[in-house]
Amino acid sequence: MKKYLKFFCMAFFVFGILACSQQPVKMAVSNPPVKATSTGPLKEVHIAAFDWGFKQDEAKINKGDHVKLILTSSEGTHGIMIPDLGVSSGKFSPGEEQVVEFDAEQTGTFDYFCNVPCGKGHKSMKGQLVIE
């Protein structure tokens, strides 16, 4: 009996050390897509990401418009988040296109940024969307 107890304690000890030495698992947080319900005019806005910035089409967006963001990247893997509008894209890389749609329900200037860590200039990846 003592032999089994000794074995069980040793196995429990080894398992505990191995479990504690592992790095914690980082969970990816995904925001649910914003549900677009507007029947307002469609406004397409093209935003091209690159290391480390955005180039955006001139676009006049009015409150009530249905906005379709067409996102591409010329270099690097990126994403876009507009927190004040509840808008978030998935990752997109060169050769890929990500489309995010939402209804412009409020006016103002809304900051967006890259939501995918992409290197040393990641924090400088910012832009603005204006809704009148």
XYZ file of N, CA, C and O in Angstrom:
528
model
N 0.819 -1.186 0.000
C 0.000 0.000 0.000
C 0.866 1.254 0.000
O 0.596 2.199 -0.720
N 1.929 1.255 0.849
C 2.807 2.410 0.902
C 3.488 2.636 -0.448
O 3.760 3.772 -0.827
N 3.762 1.557 -1.147
C 4.408 1.646 -2.457
C 3.529 2.437 -3.435
O 3.999 3.312 -4.144
N 2.219 2.152 -3.476
C 1.287 2.848 -4.361
C 1.107 4.306 -3.947
O 1.022 5.198 -4.772
N 1.038 4.537 -2.640
C 0.890 5.895 -2.137
C 2.110 6.733 -2.502
O 1.998 7.882 -2.926
N 3.286 6.152 -2.358
C 4.532 6.844 -2.701
C 4.539 7.160 -4.207
O 4.892 8.270 -4.614
N 4.143 6.191 -5.031
C 4.086 6.404 -6.482
C 3.085 7.504 -6.836
O 3.364 8.389 -7.638
N 1.907 7.469 -6.228
C 0.875 8.461 -6.492
C 1.359 9.861 -6.107
O 1.181 10.824 -6.863
N 1.984 10.002 -4.952
C 2.483 11.311 -4.508
C 3.559 11.824 -5.453
O 3.605 13.015 -5.786
N 4.448 10.952 -5.876
C 5.524 11.345 -6.797
C 4.938 11.784 -8.144
O 5.353 12.808 -8.699
N 3.987 11.036 -8.662
C 3.360 11.392 -9.942
C 2.620 12.719 -9.812
O 2.693 13.575 -10.707
N 1.915 12.927 -8.724
C 1.188 14.178 -8.490
C 2.169 15.342 -8.427
O 1.935 16.404 -8.997
N 3.305 15.163 -7.743
C 4.324 16.198 -7.616
C 4.904 16.562 -8.984
O 5.013 17.735 -9.339
N 5.269 15.575 -9.785
C 5.835 15.817 -11.122
C 4.803 16.505 -12.012
O 5.108 17.475 -12.708
N 3.575 16.032 -11.995
C 2.519 16.651 -12.797
C 2.311 18.108 -12.392
O 2.163 18.993 -13.233
N 2.323 18.378 -11.091
C 2.148 19.746 -10.591
C 3.259 20.661 -11.056
O 3.025 21.797 -11.473
N 4.484 20.192 -11.038
C 5.618 21.009 -11.497
C 5.493 21.273 -12.992
O 5.696 22.408 -13.447
N 5.162 20.274 -13.766
C 5.018 20.462 -15.213
C 3.876 21.423 -15.532
O 4.004 22.293 -16.385
N 2.774 21.295 -14.829
C 1.623 22.159 -15.089
C 1.931 23.606 -14.728
O 1.532 24.532 -15.425
N 2.668 23.829 -13.671
C 2.983 25.193 -13.233
C 4.047 25.845 -14.093
O 4.164 27.064 -14.124
N 4.846 25.064 -14.785
C 5.933 25.646 -15.578
C 5.487 26.053 -16.978
O 6.226 26.689 -17.696
N 4.292 25.696 -17.374
C 3.796 26.030 -18.705
C 3.397 27.493 -18.779
O 2.912 28.060 -17.818
N 3.608 28.109 -19.946
C 3.178 29.486 -20.175
C 1.657 29.517 -20.248
O 1.046 28.607 -20.787
N 1.034 30.587 -19.735
C -0.424 30.661 -19.834
C -0.857 30.786 -21.285
O -0.160 31.378 -22.104
N -1.982 30.212 -21.587
C -2.521 30.260 -22.936
C -3.183 31.612 -23.147
O -3.994 32.048 -22.338
N -2.819 32.291 -24.230
C -3.428 33.577 -24.550
C -4.615 33.324 -25.459
O -4.480 32.731 -26.507
N -5.754 33.792 -25.026
C -6.981 33.602 -25.790
C -7.188 34.790 -26.715
O -7.020 35.930 -26.304
N -7.524 34.524 -27.942
C -7.844 35.596 -28.881
C -9.267 36.061 -28.606
O -10.176 35.257 -28.486
N -9.418 37.369 -28.462
C -10.744 37.922 -28.218
C -11.310 38.398 -29.534
O -10.692 39.164 -30.248
N -12.454 37.932 -29.862
C -13.092 38.304 -31.113
C -14.370 39.069 -30.813
O -15.208 38.599 -30.059
N -14.471 40.250 -31.382
C -15.682 41.034 -31.194
C -16.750 40.558 -32.162
O -16.457 40.315 -33.330
N -17.979 40.437 -31.703
C -19.033 40.031 -32.626
C -19.256 41.116 -33.665
O -19.053 42.294 -33.388
N -19.598 40.738 -34.884
C -19.818 41.752 -35.914
C -20.990 42.656 -35.554
O -21.935 42.233 -34.904
N -20.872 43.908 -35.981
C -21.957 44.857 -35.766
C -23.045 44.543 -36.775
O -22.778 44.376 -37.961
N -24.256 44.441 -36.313
C -25.371 44.118 -37.194
C -25.820 45.376 -37.924
O -26.157 46.373 -37.313
N -25.767 45.337 -39.249
C -26.179 46.469 -40.076
C -27.641 46.281 -40.468
O -28.010 45.265 -41.024
N -28.444 47.283 -40.162
C -29.877 47.179 -40.459
C -30.400 48.355 -41.261
O -31.553 48.390 -41.623
N -29.555 49.340 -41.532
C -29.993 50.561 -42.203
C -30.399 50.301 -43.644
O -29.858 49.450 -44.318
N -31.345 51.091 -44.069
C -31.711 51.086 -45.484
C -31.204 52.367 -46.137
O -31.584 52.700 -47.242
N -30.336 53.098 -45.404
C -29.756 54.341 -45.913
C -28.814 54.080 -47.066
O -28.501 52.935 -47.407
N -28.331 55.166 -47.694
C -27.415 55.029 -48.828
C -26.158 54.254 -48.454
O -25.668 54.380 -47.334
N -25.663 53.466 -49.374
C -24.436 52.700 -49.171
C -23.237 53.595 -49.442
O -23.152 54.225 -50.499
N -22.311 53.644 -48.489
C -21.058 54.376 -48.650
C -19.922 53.381 -48.515
O -19.751 52.761 -47.471
N -19.148 53.209 -49.579
C -17.980 52.336 -49.530
C -16.749 53.171 -49.232
O -16.538 54.227 -49.823
N -15.949 52.685 -48.313
C -14.709 53.345 -47.944
C -13.598 52.310 -48.044
O -13.653 51.267 -47.396
N -12.606 52.600 -48.869
C -11.447 51.718 -49.028
C -10.346 52.186 -48.087
O -9.979 53.362 -48.096
N -9.855 51.266 -47.280
C -8.750 51.556 -46.370
C -7.664 50.529 -46.647
O -7.887 49.325 -46.534
N -6.475 51.033 -47.019
C -5.333 50.164 -47.302
C -4.336 50.278 -46.155
O -3.907 51.374 -45.796
N -4.002 49.161 -45.569
C -3.019 49.127 -44.486
C -1.647 48.796 -45.057
O -1.525 48.119 -46.084
N -0.640 49.300 -44.388
C 0.744 48.972 -44.728
C 1.544 49.060 -43.435
O 1.040 49.528 -42.416
N 2.783 48.610 -43.454
C 3.634 48.714 -42.263
C 4.130 50.134 -42.156
O 4.951 50.548 -42.953
N 3.720 50.942 -41.379
C 2.864 51.033 -40.240
C 1.984 52.249 -40.399
O 2.227 53.304 -39.829
N 0.923 52.079 -41.180
C -0.021 53.164 -41.392
C -1.227 52.707 -42.195
O -1.360 51.539 -42.563
N -2.090 53.671 -42.476
C -3.293 53.450 -43.270
C -3.397 54.526 -44.337
O -3.015 55.668 -44.110
N -3.937 54.159 -45.472
C -4.296 55.119 -46.503
C -5.786 54.915 -46.755
O -6.223 53.810 -47.083
N -6.541 56.000 -46.610
C -7.995 55.908 -46.695
C -8.517 56.787 -47.815
O -8.058 57.904 -48.004
N -9.510 56.268 -48.559
C -10.210 57.078 -49.554
C -10.906 58.250 -48.880
O -11.370 58.129 -47.751
N -11.013 59.352 -49.605
C -11.877 60.449 -49.149
C -13.306 59.924 -49.239
O -13.711 59.359 -50.240
N -14.054 60.121 -48.187
C -15.435 59.640 -48.197
C -16.283 60.534 -47.319
O -15.906 60.823 -46.185
N -17.406 60.960 -47.845
C -18.346 61.733 -47.042
C -19.420 60.780 -46.550
O -20.226 60.261 -47.321
N -19.413 60.564 -45.255
C -20.367 59.651 -44.640
C -21.347 60.488 -43.833
O -20.944 61.347 -43.045
N -22.614 60.247 -44.044
C -23.658 60.954 -43.311
C -24.329 60.007 -42.327
O -24.398 58.796 -42.554
N -24.837 60.591 -41.258
C -25.598 59.801 -40.293
C -26.744 59.119 -41.040
O -27.411 59.727 -41.869
N -26.930 57.837 -40.783
C -27.975 57.069 -41.450
C -27.458 56.248 -42.623
O -28.154 55.367 -43.117
N -26.243 56.547 -43.097
C -25.673 55.774 -44.202
C -25.320 54.371 -43.740
O -24.998 54.132 -42.572
N -25.368 53.447 -44.683
C -24.862 52.094 -44.467
C -23.415 52.110 -44.968
O -23.174 52.391 -46.145
N -22.458 51.865 -44.077
C -21.037 51.984 -44.410
C -20.436 50.599 -44.639
O -20.636 49.680 -43.846
N -19.706 50.502 -45.739
C -19.012 49.259 -46.083
C -17.522 49.590 -46.160
O -17.082 50.276 -47.081
N -16.752 49.138 -45.161
C -15.312 49.323 -45.167
C -14.681 48.161 -45.918
O -14.920 46.996 -45.584
N -13.894 48.478 -46.932
C -13.184 47.460 -47.709
C -11.716 47.595 -47.347
O -11.074 48.600 -47.655
N -11.195 46.586 -46.655
C -9.871 46.644 -46.054
C -8.892 45.746 -46.789
O -9.194 44.573 -47.042
N -7.730 46.304 -47.122
C -6.674 45.531 -47.772
C -5.337 45.880 -47.119
O -5.234 46.858 -46.378
N -4.327 45.106 -47.425
C -2.984 45.366 -46.925
C -1.988 45.205 -48.056
O -2.069 44.247 -48.829
N -1.058 46.135 -48.151
C 0.007 46.000 -49.145
C 1.241 45.335 -48.534
O 2.092 44.827 -49.255
N 1.345 45.373 -47.219
C 2.417 44.668 -46.515
C 2.019 44.436 -45.070
O 1.386 45.282 -44.452
N 2.323 43.270 -44.569
C 2.022 42.943 -43.181
C 0.595 42.477 -42.966
O -0.271 42.657 -43.812
N 0.380 41.862 -41.816
C -0.947 41.409 -41.405
C -1.503 42.420 -40.416
O -0.835 42.778 -39.453
N -2.707 42.896 -40.687
C -3.304 43.957 -39.892
C -4.780 43.674 -39.628
O -5.331 42.685 -40.091
N -5.427 44.584 -38.936
C -6.853 44.568 -38.670
C -7.247 45.979 -38.287
O -6.386 46.837 -38.089
N -8.532 46.231 -38.186
C -9.001 47.574 -37.816
C -10.046 47.463 -36.717
O -10.906 46.578 -36.750
N -9.954 48.403 -35.778
C -10.960 48.510 -34.726
C -11.351 49.978 -34.581
O -10.496 50.854 -34.559
N -12.667 50.215 -34.527
C -13.211 51.549 -34.254
C -14.044 51.394 -32.988
O -15.244 51.116 -33.044
N -13.416 51.553 -31.830
C -14.101 51.251 -30.569
C -15.403 52.017 -30.353
O -16.387 51.434 -29.887
N -15.430 53.310 -30.674
C -16.623 54.116 -30.408
C -17.813 53.734 -31.280
O -18.948 54.119 -30.991
N -17.563 52.981 -32.347
C -18.656 52.516 -33.211
C -18.925 51.024 -33.033
O -19.806 50.472 -33.673
N -18.125 50.360 -32.199
C -18.293 48.921 -31.995
C -17.908 48.112 -33.220
O -18.437 47.032 -33.445
N -16.950 48.627 -34.014
C -16.555 47.977 -35.263
C -15.180 47.346 -35.093
O -14.258 47.978 -34.570
N -15.054 46.110 -35.541
C -13.781 45.404 -35.473
C -13.696 44.418 -36.633
O -14.648 43.708 -36.917
N -12.548 44.409 -37.293
C -12.349 43.463 -38.402
C -11.531 42.276 -37.916
O -10.936 42.313 -36.848
N -11.474 41.282 -38.754
C -10.551 40.188 -38.531
C -9.214 40.545 -39.161
O -9.033 41.634 -39.711
N -8.276 39.618 -39.092
C -6.955 39.830 -39.689
C -7.050 39.804 -41.209
O -7.854 39.061 -41.776
N -6.205 40.609 -41.845
C -6.070 40.535 -43.298
C -4.615 40.780 -43.664
O -3.924 41.554 -43.031
N -4.161 40.069 -44.673
C -2.768 40.102 -45.133
C -2.735 40.504 -46.597
O -3.787 40.540 -47.252
N -1.546 40.775 -47.148
C -1.467 41.102 -48.576
C -2.161 40.037 -49.425
O -2.026 38.833 -49.173
N -2.935 40.491 -50.392
C -3.677 39.586 -51.261
C -5.047 39.219 -50.722
O -5.813 38.546 -51.398
N -5.356 39.634 -49.504
C -6.655 39.343 -48.904
C -7.462 40.631 -48.768
O -6.906 41.716 -48.739
N -8.763 40.469 -48.685
C -9.663 41.605 -48.479
C -10.602 41.258 -47.333
O -11.109 40.153 -47.259
N -10.793 42.204 -46.460
C -11.727 42.045 -45.347
C -12.804 43.123 -45.514
O -12.486 44.276 -45.806
N -14.060 42.763 -45.382
C -15.156 43.719 -45.517
C -15.901 43.779 -44.190
O -16.260 42.752 -43.621
N -16.097 45.012 -43.701
C -16.839 45.240 -42.463
C -17.945 46.239 -42.777
O -17.691 47.270 -43.387
N -19.153 45.921 -42.373
C -20.291 46.803 -42.628
C -20.934 47.218 -41.311
O -20.983 46.441 -40.357
N -21.406 48.455 -41.288
C -22.117 48.958 -40.120
C -22.991 50.132 -40.538
O -22.845 50.672 -41.631
N -23.893 50.510 -39.663
C -24.757 51.661 -39.898
C -24.210 52.861 -39.138
O -23.854 52.749 -37.964
N -24.125 53.994 -39.811
C -23.641 55.229 -39.195
C -24.788 55.828 -38.384
O -25.616 56.559 -38.907
N -24.841 55.499 -37.119
C -25.954 55.919 -36.258
C -25.650 57.165 -35.440
O -26.529 57.681 -34.767
N -24.407 57.635 -35.477
C -24.048 58.832 -34.728
C -23.036 59.656 -35.508
O -22.347 59.131 -36.374
N -22.989 60.946 -35.226
C -22.058 61.827 -35.912
C -20.817 62.031 -35.052
O -20.831 61.825 -33.840
N -19.735 62.421 -35.727
C -18.498 62.718 -35.011
C -17.289 62.233 -35.776
O -17.381 61.729 -36.896
N -16.144 62.423 -35.155
C -14.874 61.936 -35.694
C -14.475 60.736 -34.858
O -14.350 60.835 -33.636
N -14.289 59.610 -35.520
C -14.040 58.353 -34.834
C -12.655 57.826 -35.197
O -12.342 57.621 -36.376
N -11.838 57.633 -34.172
C -10.490 57.116 -34.368
C -10.538 55.614 -34.596
O -11.318 54.897 -33.973
N -9.680 55.160 -35.501
C -9.502 53.723 -35.657
C -8.017 53.411 -35.576
O -7.164 54.291 -35.722
N -7.739 52.142 -35.314
C -6.351 51.713 -35.184
C -6.232 50.245 -35.563
O -7.231 49.543 -35.699
N -5.000 49.810 -35.726
C -4.732 48.404 -36.035
C -4.945 47.581 -34.771
O -4.427 47.919 -33.713
N -5.712 46.504 -34.889
C -5.998 45.651 -33.730
C -5.254 44.318 -33.785
O -5.576 43.389 -33.061
N -4.229 44.248 -34.644
C -3.401 43.049 -34.750
C -1.949 43.471 -34.510
O -1.404 44.238 -35.301
N -1.309 43.033 -33.419
C 0.086 43.418 -33.188
C 0.932 43.071 -34.409
O 0.979 41.928 -34.847
N 1.564 44.102 -34.991
C 2.218 43.893 -36.289
C 3.665 44.370 -36.333
O 4.242 44.464 -37.406
N 4.240 44.702 -35.208
C 5.649 45.076 -35.209
C 5.902 46.397 -34.513
O 5.031 46.959 -33.849
N 7.121 46.902 -34.712
C 7.584 48.069 -33.957
C 6.756 49.324 -34.178
O 6.674 50.170 -33.313
N 6.128 49.504 -35.334
C 5.337 50.701 -35.600
C 3.848 50.517 -35.378
O 3.046 51.373 -35.760
N 3.466 49.423 -34.752
C 2.046 49.087 -34.552
C 1.268 50.222 -33.885
O 0.167 50.567 -34.319
N 1.842 50.827 -32.862
C 1.122 51.860 -32.104
C 0.878 53.125 -32.923
O 0.024 53.920 -32.577
N 1.601 53.301 -34.009
C 1.404 54.504 -34.831
C 0.350 54.299 -35.915
O 0.032 55.236 -36.646
N -0.207 53.108 -36.011
C -1.220 52.829 -37.037
C -2.581 53.333 -36.578
O -3.303 52.650 -35.857
N -2.896 54.563 -37.014
C -4.144 55.197 -36.618
C -4.752 55.926 -37.811
O -4.065 56.308 -38.733
N -6.049 56.106 -37.756
C -6.760 56.866 -38.767
C -8.056 57.389 -38.184
O -8.374 57.129 -37.015
N -8.799 58.139 -38.994
C -10.067 58.698 -38.535
C -11.136 58.545 -39.593
O -10.871 58.663 -40.774
N -12.324 58.313 -39.120
C -13.508 58.233 -39.954
C -14.460 59.328 -39.464
O -14.759 59.401 -38.276
N -14.930 60.184 -40.391
C -15.800 61.286 -40.015
C -17.213 60.985 -40.507
O -17.420 60.671 -41.679
N -18.163 61.088 -39.584
C -19.578 60.913 -39.921
C -20.278 62.235 -39.609
O -20.223 62.731 -38.489
N -20.907 62.805 -40.628
C -21.568 64.113 -40.471
C -23.062 63.958 -40.271
O -23.677 63.042 -40.684
